[in-house]
Amino acid sequence: QVQLVESGGGLAQAGVSLTLSCAASGRTFSSYTMGWFRQAPGNEREFVAAISGSGANTYYADSVKGRFTISKDNAKNTVYLQMNSLKPDDTAVYYCAAQTLTNYGPRRFQSSTYDYWGQGTQVTVSS
């Protein structure tokens, strides 16, 4: 069983930066693809970014590409989401998730392919 705990959310003014962290338990962290998703009130949960187990491959939603950066430290069992140039549209609850299987291809962007989830951390961006 994988336990995920997000941190780093809070209030931010548009244009500033914020970094989220996700600490994972277990000794198989390096083999999992890790993802970040977000959900705003009235909206479906949407894919934000993902990183392969080795960290060699990263993936981003078009809405955050060029502004957000996902990274991981396998030695610390931690995945990060660096968010730059924040916009009010980025306001949402952000969730960290772990994908234990491989070869999903484009399905890596679907929340249903992730097996473990954190409780989420609120990010609120004001204008």
Short mmCIF file of N, CA, C and O in Angstrom, two decimals:
data_model
loop_
_atom_site.label_atom_id
_atom_site.label_comp_id
_atom_site.label_asym_id
_atom_site.label_seq_id
_atom_site.Cartn_x
_atom_site.Cartn_y
_atom_site.Cartn_z
N GLN A 1 0.84 -1.18 0.00
CA GLN A 1 0.00 0.00 0.00
C GLN A 1 0.89 1.25 0.00
O GLN A 1 1.88 1.30 0.72
N VAL A 2 0.50 2.21 -0.82
CA VAL A 2 1.22 3.47 -0.93
C VAL A 2 0.42 4.57 -0.26
O VAL A 2 -0.78 4.74 -0.54
N GLN A 3 1.07 5.32 0.60
CA GLN A 3 0.46 6.47 1.25
C GLN A 3 1.08 7.74 0.67
O GLN A 3 2.30 7.85 0.59
N LEU A 4 0.23 8.68 0.26
CA LEU A 4 0.67 9.91 -0.35
C LEU A 4 0.15 11.10 0.46
O LEU A 4 -1.02 11.14 0.80
N VAL A 5 1.03 12.05 0.73
CA VAL A 5 0.66 13.24 1.49
C VAL A 5 1.16 14.47 0.76
O VAL A 5 2.37 14.65 0.60
N GLU A 6 0.22 15.33 0.34
CA GLU A 6 0.56 16.57 -0.35
C GLU A 6 0.78 17.70 0.66
O GLU A 6 0.19 17.71 1.73
N SER A 7 1.59 18.66 0.26
CA SER A 7 1.81 19.85 1.05
C SER A 7 2.24 20.99 0.13
O SER A 7 2.62 20.77 -1.01
N GLY A 8 2.17 22.21 0.65
CA GLY A 8 2.64 23.37 -0.10
C GLY A 8 1.56 24.24 -0.68
O GLY A 8 1.86 25.31 -1.22
N GLY A 9 0.30 23.84 -0.58
CA GLY A 9 -0.78 24.65 -1.11
C GLY A 9 -1.04 25.86 -0.23
O GLY A 9 -0.52 25.99 0.88
N GLY A 10 -1.87 26.77 -0.74
CA GLY A 10 -2.20 27.96 0.01
C GLY A 10 -2.71 29.06 -0.90
O GLY A 10 -3.15 28.80 -2.02
N LEU A 11 -2.65 30.29 -0.40
CA LEU A 11 -3.10 31.46 -1.15
C LEU A 11 -1.93 32.08 -1.88
O LEU A 11 -0.82 32.17 -1.34
N ALA A 12 -2.17 32.52 -3.11
CA ALA A 12 -1.12 33.13 -3.91
C ALA A 12 -1.72 34.20 -4.82
O ALA A 12 -2.85 34.06 -5.29
N GLN A 13 -0.95 35.23 -5.07
CA GLN A 13 -1.36 36.27 -5.99
C GLN A 13 -1.01 35.86 -7.41
O GLN A 13 0.00 35.18 -7.64
N ALA A 14 -1.83 36.23 -8.36
CA ALA A 14 -1.55 35.92 -9.75
C ALA A 14 -0.16 36.39 -10.15
O ALA A 14 0.25 37.50 -9.80
N GLY A 15 0.55 35.54 -10.88
CA GLY A 15 1.88 35.87 -11.37
C GLY A 15 3.02 35.34 -10.52
O GLY A 15 4.16 35.33 -10.99
N VAL A 16 2.74 34.91 -9.31
CA VAL A 16 3.79 34.42 -8.43
C VAL A 16 3.97 32.91 -8.62
O VAL A 16 3.28 32.28 -9.41
N SER A 17 4.89 32.33 -7.86
CA SER A 17 5.20 30.91 -7.94
C SER A 17 4.85 30.20 -6.66
O SER A 17 4.84 30.79 -5.57
N LEU A 18 4.58 28.91 -6.78
CA LEU A 18 4.26 28.07 -5.65
C LEU A 18 4.74 26.66 -5.97
O LEU A 18 4.63 26.21 -7.11
N THR A 19 5.26 25.96 -4.98
CA THR A 19 5.74 24.59 -5.17
C THR A 19 4.97 23.63 -4.27
O THR A 19 4.88 23.83 -3.06
N LEU A 20 4.43 22.59 -4.87
CA LEU A 20 3.74 21.54 -4.14
C LEU A 20 4.67 20.34 -3.98
O LEU A 20 5.48 20.05 -4.86
N SER A 21 4.53 19.64 -2.87
CA SER A 21 5.30 18.43 -2.62
C SER A 21 4.37 17.28 -2.31
O SER A 21 3.28 17.48 -1.77
N CYS A 22 4.80 16.09 -2.66
CA CYS A 22 4.04 14.87 -2.37
C CYS A 22 5.00 13.84 -1.83
O CYS A 22 5.87 13.35 -2.56
N ALA A 23 4.85 13.51 -0.56
CA ALA A 23 5.70 12.52 0.08
C ALA A 23 5.02 11.15 0.03
O ALA A 23 3.85 11.02 0.41
N ALA A 24 5.75 10.14 -0.41
CA ALA A 24 5.20 8.79 -0.56
C ALA A 24 5.88 7.82 0.38
O ALA A 24 7.09 7.91 0.63
N SER A 25 5.11 6.88 0.86
CA SER A 25 5.65 5.80 1.68
C SER A 25 6.03 4.63 0.79
O SER A 25 5.74 4.61 -0.41
N GLY A 26 6.69 3.63 1.35
CA GLY A 26 7.04 2.44 0.61
C GLY A 26 8.42 2.48 -0.01
O GLY A 26 9.06 3.53 -0.07
N ARG A 27 8.84 1.34 -0.52
CA ARG A 27 10.16 1.21 -1.13
C ARG A 27 10.12 0.99 -2.63
O ARG A 27 11.16 0.72 -3.24
N THR A 28 8.95 1.09 -3.24
CA THR A 28 8.79 0.91 -4.68
C THR A 28 8.45 2.19 -5.40
O THR A 28 7.99 2.17 -6.54
N PHE A 29 8.68 3.32 -4.77
CA PHE A 29 8.36 4.62 -5.34
C PHE A 29 9.00 4.82 -6.71
O PHE A 29 8.38 5.35 -7.63
N SER A 30 10.24 4.38 -6.87
CA SER A 30 10.97 4.62 -8.10
C SER A 30 10.39 3.89 -9.30
O SER A 30 10.70 4.24 -10.44
N SER A 31 9.56 2.89 -9.09
CA SER A 31 8.97 2.12 -10.18
C SER A 31 7.63 2.67 -10.65
O SER A 31 7.10 2.22 -11.67
N TYR A 32 7.07 3.63 -9.94
CA TYR A 32 5.75 4.16 -10.25
C TYR A 32 5.83 5.44 -11.08
O TYR A 32 6.69 6.28 -10.85
N THR A 33 4.90 5.56 -12.01
CA THR A 33 4.64 6.86 -12.61
C THR A 33 3.83 7.68 -11.60
O THR A 33 2.88 7.18 -11.01
N MET A 34 4.24 8.92 -11.40
CA MET A 34 3.55 9.80 -10.47
C MET A 34 2.87 10.92 -11.23
O MET A 34 3.43 11.46 -12.19
N GLY A 35 1.67 11.26 -10.79
CA GLY A 35 0.91 12.29 -11.48
C GLY A 35 0.34 13.33 -10.54
O GLY A 35 0.17 13.08 -9.34
N TRP A 36 0.08 14.49 -11.10
CA TRP A 36 -0.65 15.55 -10.40
C TRP A 36 -1.95 15.81 -11.16
O TRP A 36 -1.94 15.95 -12.39
N PHE A 37 -3.05 15.88 -10.44
CA PHE A 37 -4.35 16.22 -10.97
C PHE A 37 -4.92 17.37 -10.17
O PHE A 37 -4.48 17.65 -9.06
N ARG A 38 -5.93 18.04 -10.72
CA ARG A 38 -6.58 19.12 -9.99
C ARG A 38 -8.07 19.12 -10.28
O ARG A 38 -8.52 18.66 -11.33
N GLN A 39 -8.82 19.65 -9.33
CA GLN A 39 -10.27 19.72 -9.49
C GLN A 39 -10.79 21.00 -8.85
O GLN A 39 -10.57 21.25 -7.68
N ALA A 40 -11.47 21.79 -9.65
CA ALA A 40 -12.12 23.01 -9.19
C ALA A 40 -13.60 22.74 -8.99
O ALA A 40 -14.16 21.83 -9.61
N PRO A 41 -14.27 23.50 -8.12
CA PRO A 41 -15.70 23.30 -7.91
C PRO A 41 -16.49 23.36 -9.21
O PRO A 41 -16.31 24.27 -10.01
N GLY A 42 -17.34 22.37 -9.43
CA GLY A 42 -18.15 22.31 -10.63
C GLY A 42 -17.46 21.73 -11.83
O GLY A 42 -18.07 21.63 -12.90
N ASN A 43 -16.20 21.35 -11.70
CA ASN A 43 -15.44 20.79 -12.81
C ASN A 43 -15.02 19.35 -12.52
O ASN A 43 -14.94 18.93 -11.37
N GLU A 44 -14.73 18.61 -13.58
CA GLU A 44 -14.19 17.27 -13.43
C GLU A 44 -12.72 17.34 -13.05
O GLU A 44 -12.03 18.33 -13.31
N ARG A 45 -12.23 16.28 -12.44
CA ARG A 45 -10.82 16.20 -12.13
C ARG A 45 -10.02 16.12 -13.42
O ARG A 45 -10.33 15.32 -14.30
N GLU A 46 -9.01 16.96 -13.54
CA GLU A 46 -8.25 17.01 -14.78
C GLU A 46 -6.77 16.73 -14.55
O GLU A 46 -6.20 17.04 -13.50
N PHE A 47 -6.15 16.15 -15.56
CA PHE A 47 -4.73 15.86 -15.54
C PHE A 47 -3.93 17.14 -15.60
O PHE A 47 -4.26 18.05 -16.36
N VAL A 48 -2.86 17.20 -14.82
CA VAL A 48 -1.97 18.36 -14.83
C VAL A 48 -0.59 17.98 -15.35
O VAL A 48 -0.09 18.59 -16.30
N ALA A 49 0.04 16.98 -14.73
CA ALA A 49 1.39 16.58 -15.11
C ALA A 49 1.68 15.18 -14.59
O ALA A 49 1.04 14.71 -13.65
N ALA A 50 2.66 14.52 -15.20
CA ALA A 50 3.08 13.20 -14.76
C ALA A 50 4.56 13.01 -15.04
O ALA A 50 5.13 13.67 -15.92
N ILE A 51 5.17 12.10 -14.30
CA ILE A 51 6.58 11.79 -14.48
C ILE A 51 6.78 10.29 -14.33
O ILE A 51 6.18 9.65 -13.46
N SER A 52 7.60 9.70 -15.20
CA SER A 52 7.84 8.27 -15.17
C SER A 52 8.64 7.88 -13.94
O SER A 52 9.22 8.72 -13.26
N GLY A 53 8.67 6.58 -13.65
CA GLY A 53 9.35 6.09 -12.46
C GLY A 53 10.80 6.51 -12.38
O GLY A 53 11.28 6.91 -11.32
N SER A 54 11.50 6.43 -13.49
CA SER A 54 12.91 6.81 -13.52
C SER A 54 13.10 8.32 -13.53
O SER A 54 14.21 8.79 -13.26
N GLY A 55 12.05 9.06 -13.86
CA GLY A 55 12.15 10.49 -14.00
C GLY A 55 12.59 10.94 -15.38
O GLY A 55 12.72 12.15 -15.63
N ALA A 56 12.78 9.99 -16.29
CA ALA A 56 13.29 10.32 -17.62
C ALA A 56 12.24 10.99 -18.50
O ALA A 56 12.60 11.73 -19.42
N ASN A 57 10.97 10.73 -18.25
CA ASN A 57 9.91 11.25 -19.10
C ASN A 57 8.91 12.06 -18.28
O ASN A 57 8.50 11.63 -17.20
N THR A 58 8.53 13.20 -18.80
CA THR A 58 7.52 14.04 -18.17
C THR A 58 6.43 14.39 -19.16
O THR A 58 6.66 14.42 -20.38
N TYR A 59 5.24 14.66 -18.64
CA TYR A 59 4.07 14.95 -19.47
C TYR A 59 3.29 16.08 -18.82
O TYR A 59 3.17 16.15 -17.59
N TYR A 60 2.72 16.96 -19.66
CA TYR A 60 2.00 18.12 -19.15
C TYR A 60 0.72 18.36 -19.92
O TYR A 60 0.65 18.13 -21.13
N ALA A 61 -0.28 18.84 -19.21
CA ALA A 61 -1.48 19.33 -19.87
C ALA A 61 -1.16 20.62 -20.61
O ALA A 61 -0.29 21.39 -20.19
N ASP A 62 -1.85 20.85 -21.71
CA ASP A 62 -1.59 22.05 -22.50
C ASP A 62 -1.78 23.33 -21.68
O ASP A 62 -1.09 24.32 -21.90
N SER A 63 -2.69 23.30 -20.73
CA SER A 63 -3.01 24.48 -19.95
C SER A 63 -1.88 24.92 -19.02
O SER A 63 -1.86 26.07 -18.59
N VAL A 64 -0.96 24.01 -18.71
CA VAL A 64 0.13 24.34 -17.79
C VAL A 64 1.50 24.22 -18.43
O VAL A 64 2.50 24.60 -17.79
N LYS A 65 1.58 23.73 -19.64
CA LYS A 65 2.86 23.54 -20.31
C LYS A 65 3.60 24.86 -20.43
O LYS A 65 3.05 25.87 -20.85
N GLY A 66 4.86 24.84 -20.03
CA GLY A 66 5.67 26.05 -20.05
C GLY A 66 5.64 26.83 -18.76
O GLY A 66 6.48 27.72 -18.56
N ARG A 67 4.69 26.54 -17.89
CA ARG A 67 4.57 27.24 -16.61
C ARG A 67 4.86 26.32 -15.42
O ARG A 67 5.46 26.76 -14.43
N PHE A 68 4.43 25.07 -15.51
CA PHE A 68 4.60 24.11 -14.42
C PHE A 68 5.72 23.13 -14.75
O PHE A 68 5.93 22.78 -15.91
N THR A 69 6.41 22.65 -13.72
CA THR A 69 7.46 21.67 -13.88
C THR A 69 7.29 20.57 -12.83
O THR A 69 7.23 20.86 -11.63
N ILE A 70 7.22 19.32 -13.28
CA ILE A 70 7.14 18.19 -12.37
C ILE A 70 8.53 17.56 -12.25
O ILE A 70 9.27 17.47 -13.23
N SER A 71 8.88 17.14 -11.05
CA SER A 71 10.16 16.49 -10.81
C SER A 71 10.00 15.51 -9.66
O SER A 71 8.99 15.53 -8.95
N LYS A 72 10.99 14.67 -9.47
CA LYS A 72 10.94 13.72 -8.37
C LYS A 72 12.33 13.43 -7.85
O LYS A 72 13.32 13.56 -8.55
N ASP A 73 12.36 13.02 -6.60
CA ASP A 73 13.59 12.61 -5.94
C ASP A 73 13.33 11.23 -5.38
O ASP A 73 12.69 11.07 -4.34
N ASN A 74 13.81 10.20 -6.08
CA ASN A 74 13.55 8.83 -5.67
C ASN A 74 14.18 8.50 -4.32
O ASN A 74 13.64 7.68 -3.56
N ALA A 75 15.30 9.10 -4.02
CA ALA A 75 15.96 8.86 -2.74
C ALA A 75 15.12 9.36 -1.58
O ALA A 75 15.18 8.81 -0.48
N LYS A 76 14.32 10.40 -1.81
CA LYS A 76 13.48 10.98 -0.77
C LYS A 76 12.01 10.57 -0.90
O LYS A 76 11.18 11.02 -0.11
N ASN A 77 11.69 9.74 -1.89
CA ASN A 77 10.31 9.32 -2.13
C ASN A 77 9.37 10.52 -2.22
O ASN A 77 8.28 10.53 -1.63
N THR A 78 9.77 11.51 -2.99
CA THR A 78 9.01 12.75 -3.07
C THR A 78 8.89 13.21 -4.52
O THR A 78 9.86 13.15 -5.28
N VAL A 79 7.70 13.68 -4.89
CA VAL A 79 7.47 14.27 -6.19
C VAL A 79 7.05 15.72 -5.98
O VAL A 79 6.38 16.04 -4.99
N TYR A 80 7.46 16.60 -6.89
CA TYR A 80 7.22 18.03 -6.75
C TYR A 80 6.47 18.57 -7.97
O TYR A 80 6.55 18.02 -9.06
N LEU A 81 5.77 19.65 -7.74
CA LEU A 81 5.15 20.40 -8.83
C LEU A 81 5.47 21.87 -8.62
O LEU A 81 4.91 22.52 -7.73
N GLN A 82 6.39 22.39 -9.43
CA GLN A 82 6.74 23.80 -9.39
C GLN A 82 5.78 24.55 -10.31
O GLN A 82 5.72 24.27 -11.51
N MET A 83 5.04 25.48 -9.75
CA MET A 83 4.03 26.23 -10.49
C MET A 83 4.47 27.68 -10.59
O MET A 83 4.57 28.37 -9.57
N ASN A 84 4.73 28.13 -11.80
CA ASN A 84 5.13 29.51 -12.05
C ASN A 84 4.02 30.26 -12.77
O ASN A 84 3.14 29.66 -13.39
N SER A 85 4.08 31.57 -12.71
CA SER A 85 3.12 32.44 -13.41
C SER A 85 1.68 32.00 -13.15
O SER A 85 0.88 31.81 -14.07
N LEU A 86 1.35 31.85 -11.90
CA LEU A 86 0.03 31.35 -11.53
C LEU A 86 -1.08 32.28 -12.01
O LEU A 86 -0.94 33.51 -12.00
N LYS A 87 -2.18 31.66 -12.41
CA LYS A 87 -3.36 32.37 -12.88
C LYS A 87 -4.56 32.01 -12.01
O LYS A 87 -4.58 30.94 -11.40
N PRO A 88 -5.57 32.87 -11.95
CA PRO A 88 -6.78 32.52 -11.20
C PRO A 88 -7.39 31.20 -11.65
O PRO A 88 -7.97 30.48 -10.84
N ASP A 89 -7.25 30.84 -12.93
CA ASP A 89 -7.79 29.58 -13.44
C ASP A 89 -7.07 28.36 -12.87
O ASP A 89 -7.54 27.24 -13.02
N ASP A 90 -5.92 28.57 -12.24
CA ASP A 90 -5.20 27.47 -11.60
C ASP A 90 -5.79 27.11 -10.24
O ASP A 90 -5.38 26.12 -9.63
N THR A 91 -6.73 27.90 -9.75
CA THR A 91 -7.35 27.64 -8.46
C THR A 91 -8.08 26.30 -8.48
O THR A 91 -8.93 26.06 -9.32
N ALA A 92 -7.71 25.42 -7.55
CA ALA A 92 -8.28 24.08 -7.49
C ALA A 92 -7.68 23.34 -6.31
O ALA A 92 -6.73 23.80 -5.68
N VAL A 93 -8.24 22.17 -6.03
CA VAL A 93 -7.60 21.23 -5.13
C VAL A 93 -6.66 20.38 -5.96
O VAL A 93 -7.08 19.80 -6.97
N TYR A 94 -5.41 20.30 -5.57
CA TYR A 94 -4.41 19.54 -6.30
C TYR A 94 -4.15 18.21 -5.61
O TYR A 94 -3.92 18.16 -4.40
N TYR A 95 -4.17 17.14 -6.40
CA TYR A 95 -4.00 15.79 -5.88
C TYR A 95 -2.76 15.13 -6.47
O TYR A 95 -2.50 15.23 -7.67
N CYS A 96 -2.04 14.43 -5.64
CA CYS A 96 -0.92 13.59 -6.05
C CYS A 96 -1.43 12.16 -6.20
O CYS A 96 -2.25 11.70 -5.41
N ALA A 97 -0.95 11.44 -7.21
CA ALA A 97 -1.41 10.08 -7.46
C ALA A 97 -0.27 9.20 -7.97
O ALA A 97 0.67 9.69 -8.61
N ALA A 98 -0.37 7.90 -7.69
CA ALA A 98 0.63 6.93 -8.11
C ALA A 98 0.01 5.89 -9.04
O ALA A 98 -1.07 5.37 -8.78
N GLN A 99 0.72 5.59 -10.11
CA GLN A 99 0.30 4.61 -11.11
C GLN A 99 1.24 3.42 -11.03
O GLN A 99 2.44 3.55 -11.34
N THR A 100 0.73 2.26 -10.66
CA THR A 100 1.58 1.11 -10.40
C THR A 100 1.85 0.25 -11.63
O THR A 100 2.79 -0.54 -11.62
N LEU A 101 1.05 0.36 -12.67
CA LEU A 101 1.23 -0.39 -13.89
C LEU A 101 1.84 0.49 -14.97
O LEU A 101 1.86 1.71 -14.86
N THR A 102 2.32 -0.15 -16.03
CA THR A 102 2.98 0.57 -17.12
C THR A 102 2.29 0.29 -18.44
O THR A 102 1.35 -0.48 -18.53
N ASN A 103 2.78 0.96 -19.47
CA ASN A 103 2.32 0.77 -20.85
C ASN A 103 0.87 1.20 -21.07
O ASN A 103 0.15 0.61 -21.89
N TYR A 104 0.44 2.21 -20.35
CA TYR A 104 -0.90 2.77 -20.57
C TYR A 104 -0.94 3.64 -21.83
O TYR A 104 -2.01 3.88 -22.37
N GLY A 105 0.19 4.10 -22.28
CA GLY A 105 0.20 5.00 -23.42
C GLY A 105 -0.56 6.26 -23.10
O GLY A 105 -0.39 6.86 -22.05
N PRO A 106 -1.46 6.70 -24.01
CA PRO A 106 -2.21 7.93 -23.74
C PRO A 106 -3.13 7.84 -22.53
O PRO A 106 -3.57 8.87 -22.02
N ARG A 107 -3.42 6.64 -22.06
CA ARG A 107 -4.26 6.49 -20.87
C ARG A 107 -3.56 6.94 -19.60
O ARG A 107 -4.19 7.02 -18.54
N ARG A 108 -2.29 7.26 -19.66
CA ARG A 108 -1.57 7.77 -18.50
C ARG A 108 -2.15 9.09 -18.03
O ARG A 108 -1.88 9.53 -16.91
N PHE A 109 -2.94 9.73 -18.89
CA PHE A 109 -3.55 11.01 -18.56
C PHE A 109 -4.93 10.86 -17.92
O PHE A 109 -5.56 11.87 -17.59
N GLN A 110 -5.40 9.64 -17.76
CA GLN A 110 -6.70 9.38 -17.18
C GLN A 110 -6.57 9.04 -15.69
O GLN A 110 -5.75 8.22 -15.30
N SER A 111 -7.39 9.67 -14.88
CA SER A 111 -7.31 9.45 -13.44
C SER A 111 -7.60 8.01 -13.05
O SER A 111 -7.08 7.53 -12.04
N SER A 112 -8.39 7.29 -13.86
CA SER A 112 -8.76 5.92 -13.54
C SER A 112 -7.58 4.95 -13.61
O SER A 112 -7.68 3.83 -13.11
N THR A 113 -6.47 5.35 -14.21
CA THR A 113 -5.30 4.49 -14.31
C THR A 113 -4.38 4.62 -13.09
O THR A 113 -3.39 3.90 -13.01
N TYR A 114 -4.70 5.52 -12.18
CA TYR A 114 -3.88 5.73 -10.98
C TYR A 114 -4.51 4.99 -9.79
O TYR A 114 -5.72 5.05 -9.58
N ASP A 115 -3.67 4.32 -9.03
CA ASP A 115 -4.13 3.41 -7.99
C ASP A 115 -4.16 4.00 -6.59
O ASP A 115 -4.94 3.56 -5.75
N TYR A 116 -3.31 4.96 -6.32
CA TYR A 116 -3.23 5.56 -5.00
C TYR A 116 -3.30 7.07 -5.10
O TYR A 116 -2.70 7.67 -6.00
N TRP A 117 -4.00 7.69 -4.15
CA TRP A 117 -4.24 9.13 -4.16
C TRP A 117 -4.00 9.75 -2.80
O TRP A 117 -4.28 9.14 -1.77
N GLY A 118 -3.50 10.98 -2.82
CA GLY A 118 -3.41 11.75 -1.60
C GLY A 118 -4.73 12.44 -1.32
O GLY A 118 -5.69 12.33 -2.08
N GLN A 119 -4.79 13.17 -0.21
CA GLN A 119 -6.02 13.85 0.20
C GLN A 119 -6.22 15.19 -0.49
O GLN A 119 -7.31 15.74 -0.45
N GLY A 120 -5.19 15.70 -1.12
CA GLY A 120 -5.30 16.95 -1.84
C GLY A 120 -4.85 18.16 -1.03
O GLY A 120 -4.88 18.14 0.19
N THR A 121 -4.43 19.19 -1.73
CA THR A 121 -4.06 20.44 -1.11
C THR A 121 -4.64 21.59 -1.92
O THR A 121 -4.58 21.59 -3.15
N GLN A 122 -5.24 22.55 -1.23
CA GLN A 122 -5.94 23.65 -1.90
C GLN A 122 -4.95 24.71 -2.38
O GLN A 122 -4.09 25.16 -1.62
N VAL A 123 -5.11 25.11 -3.63
CA VAL A 123 -4.36 26.23 -4.19
C VAL A 123 -5.36 27.27 -4.64
O VAL A 123 -6.24 26.99 -5.46
N THR A 124 -5.26 28.47 -4.10
CA THR A 124 -6.15 29.56 -4.45
C THR A 124 -5.33 30.73 -4.98
O THR A 124 -4.45 31.24 -4.29
N VAL A 125 -5.63 31.14 -6.21
CA VAL A 125 -4.90 32.22 -6.86
C VAL A 125 -5.84 33.40 -7.04
O VAL A 125 -6.88 33.29 -7.68
N SER A 126 -5.47 34.53 -6.49
CA SER A 126 -6.27 35.74 -6.58
C SER A 126 -5.70 36.68 -7.63
O SER A 126 -4.51 36.64 -7.95
N SER A 127 -6.56 37.53 -8.17
CA SER A 127 -6.14 38.50 -9.16
C SER A 127 -5.69 39.80 -8.54
O SER A 127 -5.11 40.64 -9.20
#
